[in-house]
């Protein structure tokens, strides 16, 4: 997979990206049902009318069957005409094909839920959309699928403006959390569904179904019904169905969240393998699981409150978050309120700490003036345990009192009250871990301490 670096430029700076024809195997003009696995989250009640489908299953693949109805549903965004269009913060890698959000704004009943999204998913790239609940991730995906119409902006797939095209003409495959298989159809029939709708020649269909089932390891299950499959197997069938149409773009909306932890990790590896086998397929992957995003994505786009907050490679976002929000959402972070003290140092209560200043690797622009408040991001694993009375050569030492010790198998997570914050430190599996009440000292390197604009720093943040 490609590993382009994060960019702060807008699309204007990279005009060719996403504008050239797709190289992926997706049909440019798929027939109805081409996105046969294309159903929005669990069900698309608003996409169902007029589809001529048979009874919708509990986890309705309504959209799969009903693409044409989308433009008429209540789901269609109004055009308020007042949508803010902020400058984009990301540009994609320079590979043709893929998806381009050209300042896409989506509103429901006049309320903007996606605000001027300016983002490119390069040809063959895996882009994770990561963000808290309600941040607009699924809405962005649905704008690509054609289930929601932007109030402003354009969506391009493979360089072609698809904003006004119905879903079935977009050459997309889509997989959602709840599998959305037709319960009354066998596995092979489910997989064949989109191909028939796409009017693939009858003689070709068995081969295409077999190919998709093989790719997903489901060859032996062709004649079963969904109820005879486990959740993981059903999701494989849903993926097979999406792949059978040979889409140029694969949209995955929390595809693993209905699975248990072990299955999730297995399926994650499967998805990575599938992507290696289909290097031209661009994947947009909606998740709020940072591990999934870090594992699978070439780049991660972080959304919050309807806006793109940051975009970059997993490593870049993790090592050099630009905002406290990104730092807390991509990986775990201790976020400490500090004051700039000049010459690459900050003050945290009575401690002076050497830090990575703004702009060093992270592109945070000008640093805070001396005495100004800022946020310091230190990852839990960057903290090293040392004795309370030691005076190491490096200046970055925080003294505190252990408030809790959690054994996590390969690490001990220490919670430490220090300098007005509760720090989290992941310090390896200790033979003799400290106990609550013990005084300890933690040290860290300046390059592991990233200075960020002030904000979000009440005693640390992050998940896990
Ligand atoms: N059909 C709809 N009508 C009105 N509002 C909607 C509709 N669909 C989504 N919204 C609202 O749009 C906002 C963004 O929703 P969206 O589903 O895109 O968020 P998300 O980031 O995918 O969240 P989650 O992680 O919980 O799925 C939310 O406030 C949601 O309530």
Tab-separated table of N, CA, C and O in Angstrom, residues 182-278:
chain	number	residue	atom	x	y	z
A	182	UNK	N	-29.870	-11.111	1.710
A	182	UNK	CA	-31.254	-11.540	1.542
A	182	UNK	C	-31.402	-12.907	2.208
A	182	UNK	O	-30.762	-13.877	1.772
A	183	UNK	N	-32.232	-13.019	3.235
A	183	UNK	CA	-32.290	-14.283	3.979
A	183	UNK	C	-32.882	-15.429	3.177
A	183	UNK	O	-32.588	-16.593	3.431
A	184	UNK	N	-33.723	-15.092	2.212
A	184	UNK	CA	-34.396	-16.159	1.466
A	184	UNK	C	-33.563	-16.646	0.286
A	184	UNK	O	-33.943	-17.591	-0.391
A	185	UNK	N	-32.447	-15.991	0.052
A	185	UNK	CA	-31.572	-16.426	-1.046
A	185	UNK	C	-30.363	-17.177	-0.497
A	185	UNK	O	-29.869	-16.852	0.587
A	186	UNK	N	-29.895	-18.156	-1.261
A	186	UNK	CA	-28.674	-18.863	-0.871
A	186	UNK	C	-27.480	-17.920	-1.039
A	186	UNK	O	-27.583	-16.866	-1.677
A	187	UNK	N	-26.370	-18.378	-0.501
A	187	UNK	CA	-25.147	-17.582	-0.586
A	187	UNK	C	-24.823	-17.242	-2.040
A	187	UNK	O	-24.585	-16.073	-2.393
A	188	UNK	N	-24.845	-18.242	-2.911
A	188	UNK	CA	-24.470	-17.969	-4.306
A	188	UNK	C	-25.472	-17.020	-4.957
A	188	UNK	O	-25.100	-16.169	-5.774
A	189	UNK	N	-26.735	-17.164	-4.556
A	189	UNK	CA	-27.748	-16.267	-5.132
A	189	UNK	C	-27.570	-14.836	-4.628
A	189	UNK	O	-27.769	-13.869	-5.362
A	190	UNK	N	-27.202	-14.726	-3.350
A	190	UNK	CA	-26.926	-13.390	-2.821
A	190	UNK	C	-25.795	-12.725	-3.597
A	190	UNK	O	-25.864	-11.555	-3.954
A	191	UNK	N	-24.762	-13.516	-3.825
A	191	UNK	CA	-23.589	-12.948	-4.508
A	191	UNK	C	-23.922	-12.626	-5.972
A	191	UNK	O	-23.444	-11.640	-6.532
A	192	UNK	N	-24.801	-13.466	-6.536
A	192	UNK	CA	-25.152	-13.256	-7.956
A	192	UNK	C	-26.105	-12.091	-8.150
A	192	UNK	O	-26.247	-11.571	-9.263
A	193	UNK	N	-26.730	-11.662	-7.050
A	193	UNK	CA	-27.805	-10.681	-7.172
A	193	UNK	C	-27.400	-9.431	-7.961
A	193	UNK	O	-28.064	-9.030	-8.911
A	194	UNK	N	-26.294	-8.868	-7.549
A	194	UNK	CA	-25.870	-7.620	-8.197
A	194	UNK	C	-25.459	-7.849	-9.642
A	194	UNK	O	-25.628	-6.974	-10.496
A	195	UNK	N	-24.925	-9.028	-9.913
A	195	UNK	CA	-24.478	-9.322	-11.276
A	195	UNK	C	-25.678	-9.398	-12.217
A	195	UNK	O	-25.642	-8.894	-13.338
A	196	UNK	N	-26.745	-10.013	-11.702
A	196	UNK	CA	-27.951	-10.107	-12.536
A	196	UNK	C	-28.504	-8.716	-12.762
A	196	UNK	O	-28.865	-8.342	-13.874
A	197	UNK	N	-28.560	-7.962	-11.668
A	197	UNK	CA	-29.103	-6.609	-11.783
A	197	UNK	C	-28.263	-5.776	-12.756
A	197	UNK	O	-28.761	-4.899	-13.431
A	198	UNK	N	-27.004	-6.127	-12.791
A	198	UNK	CA	-26.069	-5.388	-13.643
A	198	UNK	C	-26.113	-5.899	-15.081
A	198	UNK	O	-25.397	-5.409	-15.924
A	199	UNK	N	-26.911	-6.912	-15.259
A	199	UNK	CA	-27.087	-7.539	-16.574
A	199	UNK	C	-25.788	-8.134	-17.111
A	199	UNK	O	-25.496	-8.079	-18.317
A	200	UNK	N	-25.021	-8.715	-16.227
A	200	UNK	CA	-23.850	-9.490	-16.643
A	200	UNK	C	-24.391	-10.721	-17.383
A	200	UNK	O	-25.362	-11.331	-16.932
A	201	UNK	N	-23.812	-11.076	-18.523
A	201	UNK	CA	-24.313	-12.241	-19.269
A	201	UNK	C	-24.463	-13.469	-18.362
A	201	UNK	O	-23.581	-13.762	-17.551
A	202	UNK	N	-25.586	-14.127	-18.521
A	202	UNK	CA	-25.950	-15.252	-17.664
A	202	UNK	C	-24.810	-16.277	-17.534
A	202	UNK	O	-24.527	-16.768	-16.447
A	203	UNK	N	-24.161	-16.571	-18.660
A	203	UNK	CA	-23.117	-17.598	-18.666
A	203	UNK	C	-21.910	-17.200	-17.820
A	203	UNK	O	-21.151	-18.049	-17.346
A	204	UNK	N	-21.744	-15.911	-17.624
A	204	UNK	CA	-20.578	-15.429	-16.869
A	204	UNK	C	-20.792	-15.470	-15.360
A	204	UNK	O	-19.840	-15.452	-14.578
A	205	UNK	N	-22.054	-15.494	-14.972
A	205	UNK	CA	-22.363	-15.283	-13.553
A	205	UNK	C	-21.777	-16.360	-12.623
A	205	UNK	O	-21.124	-16.025	-11.626
A	206	UNK	N	-21.944	-17.654	-12.941
A	206	UNK	CA	-21.396	-18.671	-12.016
A	206	UNK	C	-19.896	-18.481	-11.767
A	206	UNK	O	-19.419	-18.615	-10.638
A	207	UNK	N	-19.174	-18.157	-12.811
A	207	UNK	CA	-17.724	-17.961	-12.671
A	207	UNK	C	-17.410	-16.772	-11.774
A	207	UNK	O	-16.523	-16.832	-10.922
A	208	UNK	N	-18.151	-15.694	-11.975
A	208	UNK	CA	-17.918	-14.494	-11.168
A	208	UNK	C	-18.281	-14.753	-9.701
A	208	UNK	O	-17.602	-14.280	-8.789
A	209	UNK	N	-19.357	-15.510	-9.491
A	209	UNK	CA	-19.763	-15.837	-8.120
A	209	UNK	C	-18.684	-16.702	-7.467
A	209	UNK	O	-18.254	-16.452	-6.330
A	210	UNK	N	-18.231	-17.699	-8.202
A	210	UNK	CA	-17.205	-18.599	-7.666
A	210	UNK	C	-15.941	-17.826	-7.322
A	210	UNK	O	-15.314	-18.038	-6.273
A	211	UNK	N	-15.589	-16.907	-8.183
A	211	UNK	CA	-14.386	-16.098	-7.966
A	211	UNK	C	-14.518	-15.265	-6.686
A	211	UNK	O	-13.613	-15.220	-5.849
A	212	UNK	N	-15.682	-14.640	-6.520
A	212	UNK	CA	-15.879	-13.786	-5.339
A	212	UNK	C	-15.910	-14.623	-4.060
A	212	UNK	O	-15.365	-14.218	-3.022
A	213	UNK	N	-16.533	-15.810	-4.158
A	213	UNK	CA	-16.582	-16.671	-2.970
A	213	UNK	C	-15.187	-17.185	-2.626
A	213	UNK	O	-14.828	-17.315	-1.453
A	214	UNK	N	-14.412	-17.459	-3.640
A	214	UNK	CA	-13.053	-17.933	-3.382
A	214	UNK	C	-12.216	-16.845	-2.710
A	214	UNK	O	-11.488	-17.092	-1.750
A	215	UNK	N	-12.382	-15.629	-3.207
A	215	UNK	CA	-11.605	-14.518	-2.634
A	215	UNK	C	-11.896	-14.346	-1.145
A	215	UNK	O	-11.051	-13.908	-0.380
A	216	UNK	N	-13.115	-14.676	-0.768
A	216	UNK	CA	-13.495	-14.449	0.626
A	216	UNK	C	-13.509	-15.749	1.437
A	216	UNK	O	-14.001	-15.770	2.562
A	217	UNK	N	-12.989	-16.811	0.853
A	217	UNK	CA	-12.884	-18.078	1.579
A	217	UNK	C	-14.225	-18.731	1.837
A	217	UNK	O	-14.396	-19.477	2.799
A	218	UNK	N	-15.211	-18.490	0.974
A	218	UNK	CA	-16.556	-19.012	1.221
A	218	UNK	C	-17.010	-20.021	0.166
A	218	UNK	O	-18.204	-20.314	0.052
A	219	UNK	N	-16.052	-20.572	-0.545
A	219	UNK	CA	-16.403	-21.492	-1.634
A	219	UNK	C	-17.303	-22.637	-1.181
A	219	UNK	O	-18.267	-22.996	-1.843
A	220	UNK	N	-17.030	-23.171	-0.029
A	220	UNK	CA	-17.786	-24.344	0.428
A	220	UNK	C	-19.181	-24.036	0.951
A	220	UNK	O	-19.891	-24.941	1.383
A	221	UNK	N	-19.565	-22.782	0.928
A	221	UNK	CA	-20.832	-22.405	1.568
A	221	UNK	C	-21.878	-21.915	0.567
A	221	UNK	O	-22.912	-21.377	0.942
A	222	UNK	N	-21.604	-22.122	-0.706
A	222	UNK	CA	-22.420	-21.505	-1.752
A	222	UNK	C	-23.905	-21.832	-1.629
A	222	UNK	O	-24.756	-21.010	-1.952
A	223	UNK	N	-24.226	-23.032	-1.169
A	223	UNK	CA	-25.626	-23.431	-1.210
A	223	UNK	C	-26.335	-23.267	0.135
A	223	UNK	O	-27.466	-23.688	0.314
A	224	UNK	N	-25.654	-22.639	1.056
A	224	UNK	CA	-26.312	-22.388	2.342
A	224	UNK	C	-27.108	-21.086	2.292
A	224	UNK	O	-26.868	-20.222	1.463
A	225	UNK	N	-28.011	-20.976	3.262
A	225	UNK	CA	-28.732	-19.716	3.441
A	225	UNK	C	-28.033	-18.906	4.532
A	225	UNK	O	-27.342	-19.471	5.384
A	226	UNK	N	-28.214	-17.602	4.545
A	226	UNK	CA	-27.541	-16.778	5.546
A	226	UNK	C	-27.759	-17.268	6.986
A	226	UNK	O	-26.847	-17.207	7.811
A	227	UNK	N	-28.971	-17.787	7.289
A	227	UNK	CA	-29.231	-18.218	8.672
A	227	UNK	C	-28.352	-19.411	9.073
A	227	UNK	O	-28.229	-19.724	10.251
A	228	UNK	N	-27.770	-20.076	8.085
A	228	UNK	CA	-26.906	-21.232	8.379
A	228	UNK	C	-25.435	-20.824	8.480
A	228	UNK	O	-24.557	-21.674	8.464
A	229	UNK	N	-25.205	-19.532	8.562
A	229	UNK	CA	-23.822	-19.027	8.630
A	229	UNK	C	-23.602	-18.249	9.919
A	229	UNK	O	-24.533	-17.669	10.474
A	230	UNK	N	-22.359	-18.219	10.363
A	230	UNK	CA	-22.004	-17.363	11.499
A	230	UNK	C	-21.964	-15.906	11.038
A	230	UNK	O	-21.992	-15.621	9.834
A	231	UNK	N	-21.856	-15.012	12.011
A	231	UNK	CA	-21.791	-13.585	11.669
A	231	UNK	C	-20.610	-13.278	10.768
A	231	UNK	O	-20.731	-12.545	9.784
A	232	UNK	N	-19.466	-13.866	11.095
A	232	UNK	CA	-18.266	-13.610	10.287
A	232	UNK	C	-18.434	-14.130	8.868
A	232	UNK	O	-18.018	-13.484	7.902
A	233	UNK	N	-19.070	-15.304	8.762
A	233	UNK	CA	-19.277	-15.868	7.421
A	233	UNK	C	-20.262	-15.019	6.625
A	233	UNK	O	-20.086	-14.806	5.426
A	234	UNK	N	-21.291	-14.525	7.314
A	234	UNK	CA	-22.249	-13.664	6.610
A	234	UNK	C	-21.559	-12.408	6.094
A	234	UNK	O	-21.830	-11.943	4.991
A	235	UNK	N	-20.646	-11.892	6.905
A	235	UNK	CA	-19.977	-10.681	6.469
A	235	UNK	C	-19.064	-10.979	5.267
A	235	UNK	O	-18.922	-10.160	4.369
A	236	UNK	N	-18.481	-12.169	5.259
A	236	UNK	CA	-17.676	-12.544	4.090
A	236	UNK	C	-18.530	-12.601	2.835
A	236	UNK	O	-18.098	-12.207	1.748
A	237	UNK	N	-19.735	-13.132	2.993
A	237	UNK	CA	-20.629	-13.198	1.830
A	237	UNK	C	-20.973	-11.785	1.365
A	237	UNK	O	-21.002	-11.492	0.169
A	238	UNK	N	-21.219	-10.913	2.339
A	238	UNK	CA	-21.536	-9.523	1.971
A	238	UNK	C	-20.361	-8.905	1.210
A	238	UNK	O	-20.550	-8.177	0.232
A	239	UNK	N	-19.150	-9.232	1.653
A	239	UNK	CA	-17.973	-8.703	0.955
A	239	UNK	C	-17.869	-9.331	-0.442
A	239	UNK	O	-17.589	-8.649	-1.424
A	240	UNK	N	-18.133	-10.637	-0.505
A	240	UNK	CA	-18.100	-11.317	-1.807
A	240	UNK	C	-19.105	-10.669	-2.755
A	240	UNK	O	-18.817	-10.444	-3.936
A	241	UNK	N	-20.275	-10.356	-2.238
A	241	UNK	CA	-21.304	-9.747	-3.074
A	241	UNK	C	-20.838	-8.380	-3.594
A	241	UNK	O	-21.058	-8.015	-4.745
A	242	UNK	N	-20.189	-7.656	-2.710
A	242	UNK	CA	-19.702	-6.341	-3.135
A	242	UNK	C	-18.601	-6.472	-4.182
A	242	UNK	O	-18.515	-5.683	-5.117
A	243	UNK	N	-17.746	-7.490	-4.017
A	243	UNK	CA	-16.611	-7.643	-4.931
A	243	UNK	C	-17.008	-8.247	-6.271
A	243	UNK	O	-16.325	-8.040	-7.276
A	244	UNK	N	-18.116	-9.009	-6.270
A	244	UNK	CA	-18.499	-9.732	-7.491
A	244	UNK	C	-18.702	-8.784	-8.660
A	244	UNK	O	-18.446	-9.138	-9.807
A	245	UNK	N	-19.150	-7.592	-8.375
A	245	UNK	CA	-19.399	-6.655	-9.478
A	245	UNK	C	-18.113	-5.971	-9.951
A	245	UNK	O	-18.141	-5.119	-10.813
A	246	UNK	N	-16.997	-6.370	-9.329
A	246	UNK	CA	-15.688	-5.786	-9.651
A	246	UNK	C	-15.728	-4.258	-9.574
A	246	UNK	O	-15.519	-3.557	-10.579
A	247	UNK	N	-16.007	-3.768	-8.396
A	247	UNK	CA	-16.155	-2.316	-8.264
A	247	UNK	C	-14.813	-1.613	-8.319
A	247	UNK	O	-13.783	-2.181	-7.965
A	248	UNK	N	-14.844	-0.369	-8.754
A	248	UNK	CA	-13.638	0.456	-8.687
A	248	UNK	C	-13.461	1.025	-7.297
A	248	UNK	O	-12.361	1.386	-6.882
A	249	UNK	N	-14.581	1.099	-6.589
A	249	UNK	CA	-14.592	1.706	-5.262
A	249	UNK	C	-15.378	0.803	-4.321
A	249	UNK	O	-16.474	0.355	-4.649
A	250	UNK	N	-14.776	0.537	-3.183
A	250	UNK	CA	-15.447	-0.288	-2.187
A	250	UNK	C	-15.697	0.575	-0.953
A	250	UNK	O	-14.776	1.188	-0.408
A	251	UNK	N	-16.954	0.635	-0.558
A	251	UNK	CA	-17.321	1.436	0.607
A	251	UNK	C	-17.629	0.492	1.759
A	251	UNK	O	-18.491	-0.387	1.639
A	252	UNK	N	-16.927	0.646	2.845
A	252	UNK	CA	-17.113	-0.250	3.984
A	252	UNK	C	-17.551	0.592	5.184
A	252	UNK	O	-16.816	1.468	5.635
A	253	UNK	N	-18.749	0.318	5.676
A	253	UNK	CA	-19.276	1.113	6.786
A	253	UNK	C	-19.306	0.260	8.052
A	253	UNK	O	-20.191	-0.571	8.214
A	254	UNK	N	-18.325	0.444	8.884
A	254	UNK	CA	-18.196	-0.324	10.126
A	254	UNK	C	-18.402	-1.816	9.852
A	254	UNK	O	-19.207	-2.466	10.513
A	255	UNK	N	-17.688	-2.379	8.890
A	255	UNK	CA	-18.010	-3.747	8.471
A	255	UNK	C	-17.715	-4.797	9.528
A	255	UNK	O	-18.211	-5.908	9.437
A	256	UNK	N	-16.912	-4.450	10.512
A	256	UNK	CA	-16.516	-5.473	11.487
A	256	UNK	C	-17.164	-5.278	12.853
A	256	UNK	O	-16.960	-6.070	13.755
A	257	UNK	N	-17.930	-4.231	12.994
A	257	UNK	CA	-18.338	-3.892	14.362
A	257	UNK	C	-19.373	-4.844	14.939
A	257	UNK	O	-19.590	-4.846	16.144
A	258	UNK	N	-20.001	-5.676	14.083
A	258	UNK	CA	-20.954	-6.635	14.647
A	258	UNK	C	-20.251	-7.937	15.056
A	258	UNK	O	-20.888	-8.847	15.582
A	259	UNK	N	-18.958	-8.017	14.822
A	259	UNK	CA	-18.234	-9.270	15.098
A	259	UNK	C	-17.506	-9.192	16.436
A	259	UNK	O	-17.161	-8.109	16.903
A	260	UNK	N	-17.255	-10.352	17.032
A	260	UNK	CA	-16.523	-10.316	18.304
A	260	UNK	C	-15.038	-10.029	18.035
A	260	UNK	O	-14.570	-10.088	16.896
A	261	UNK	N	-14.338	-9.730	19.120
A	261	UNK	CA	-12.976	-9.192	18.988
A	261	UNK	C	-12.068	-10.102	18.163
A	261	UNK	O	-11.313	-9.635	17.303
A	262	UNK	N	-12.152	-11.409	18.408
A	262	UNK	CA	-11.238	-12.326	17.714
A	262	UNK	C	-11.544	-12.387	16.213
A	262	UNK	O	-10.647	-12.321	15.377
A	263	UNK	N	-12.849	-12.474	15.934
A	263	UNK	CA	-13.248	-12.507	14.532
A	263	UNK	C	-12.862	-11.220	13.833
A	263	UNK	O	-12.434	-11.212	12.683
A	264	UNK	N	-13.003	-10.133	14.561
A	264	UNK	CA	-12.682	-8.823	13.990
A	264	UNK	C	-11.240	-8.775	13.545
A	264	UNK	O	-10.929	-8.321	12.459
A	265	UNK	N	-10.393	-9.268	14.419
A	265	UNK	CA	-8.980	-9.206	14.083
A	265	UNK	C	-8.667	-10.103	12.883
A	265	UNK	O	-7.884	-9.744	11.997
A	266	UNK	N	-9.327	-11.273	12.809
A	266	UNK	CA	-9.132	-12.150	11.654
A	266	UNK	C	-9.628	-11.499	10.371
A	266	UNK	O	-8.971	-11.547	9.331
A	267	UNK	N	-10.798	-10.875	10.470
A	267	UNK	CA	-11.377	-10.246	9.276
A	267	UNK	C	-10.566	-9.044	8.822
A	267	UNK	O	-10.494	-8.727	7.639
A	268	UNK	N	-9.961	-8.387	9.791
A	268	UNK	CA	-9.112	-7.243	9.459
A	268	UNK	C	-7.943	-7.707	8.579
A	268	UNK	O	-7.611	-7.089	7.564
A	269	UNK	N	-7.355	-8.821	8.990
A	269	UNK	CA	-6.259	-9.388	8.197
A	269	UNK	C	-6.768	-9.806	6.819
A	269	UNK	O	-6.082	-9.630	5.805
A	270	UNK	N	-7.986	-10.354	6.788
A	270	UNK	CA	-8.578	-10.760	5.505
A	270	UNK	C	-8.769	-9.562	4.583
A	270	UNK	O	-8.502	-9.619	3.385
A	271	UNK	N	-9.249	-8.474	5.153
A	271	UNK	CA	-9.472	-7.276	4.343
A	271	UNK	C	-8.150	-6.751	3.797
A	271	UNK	O	-8.062	-6.322	2.647
A	272	UNK	N	-7.122	-6.810	4.627
A	272	UNK	CA	-5.801	-6.360	4.174
A	272	UNK	C	-5.329	-7.244	3.017
A	272	UNK	O	-4.788	-6.759	2.017
A	273	UNK	N	-5.556	-8.545	3.157
A	273	UNK	CA	-5.158	-9.460	2.083
A	273	UNK	C	-5.948	-9.172	0.803
A	273	UNK	O	-5.383	-9.093	-0.293
A	274	UNK	N	-7.262	-8.989	0.965
A	274	UNK	CA	-8.095	-8.696	-0.204
A	274	UNK	C	-7.605	-7.450	-0.918
A	274	UNK	O	-7.567	-7.388	-2.146
A	275	UNK	N	-7.223	-6.485	-0.131
A	275	UNK	CA	-6.757	-5.250	-0.766
A	275	UNK	C	-5.469	-5.483	-1.542
A	275	UNK	O	-5.270	-4.904	-2.611
A	276	UNK	N	-4.612	-6.344	-0.991
A	276	UNK	CA	-3.377	-6.661	-1.726
A	276	UNK	C	-3.706	-7.349	-3.050
A	276	UNK	O	-3.051	-7.141	-4.060
A	277	UNK	N	-4.760	-8.180	-3.011
A	277	UNK	CA	-5.142	-8.900	-4.230
A	277	UNK	C	-5.859	-7.994	-5.225
A	277	UNK	O	-5.968	-8.312	-6.399
A	278	UNK	N	-6.418	-6.908	-4.740
A	278	UNK	CA	-7.175	-5.990	-5.601
A	278	UNK	C	-6.584	-4.589	-5.466
A	278	UNK	O	-7.222	-3.670	-4.961
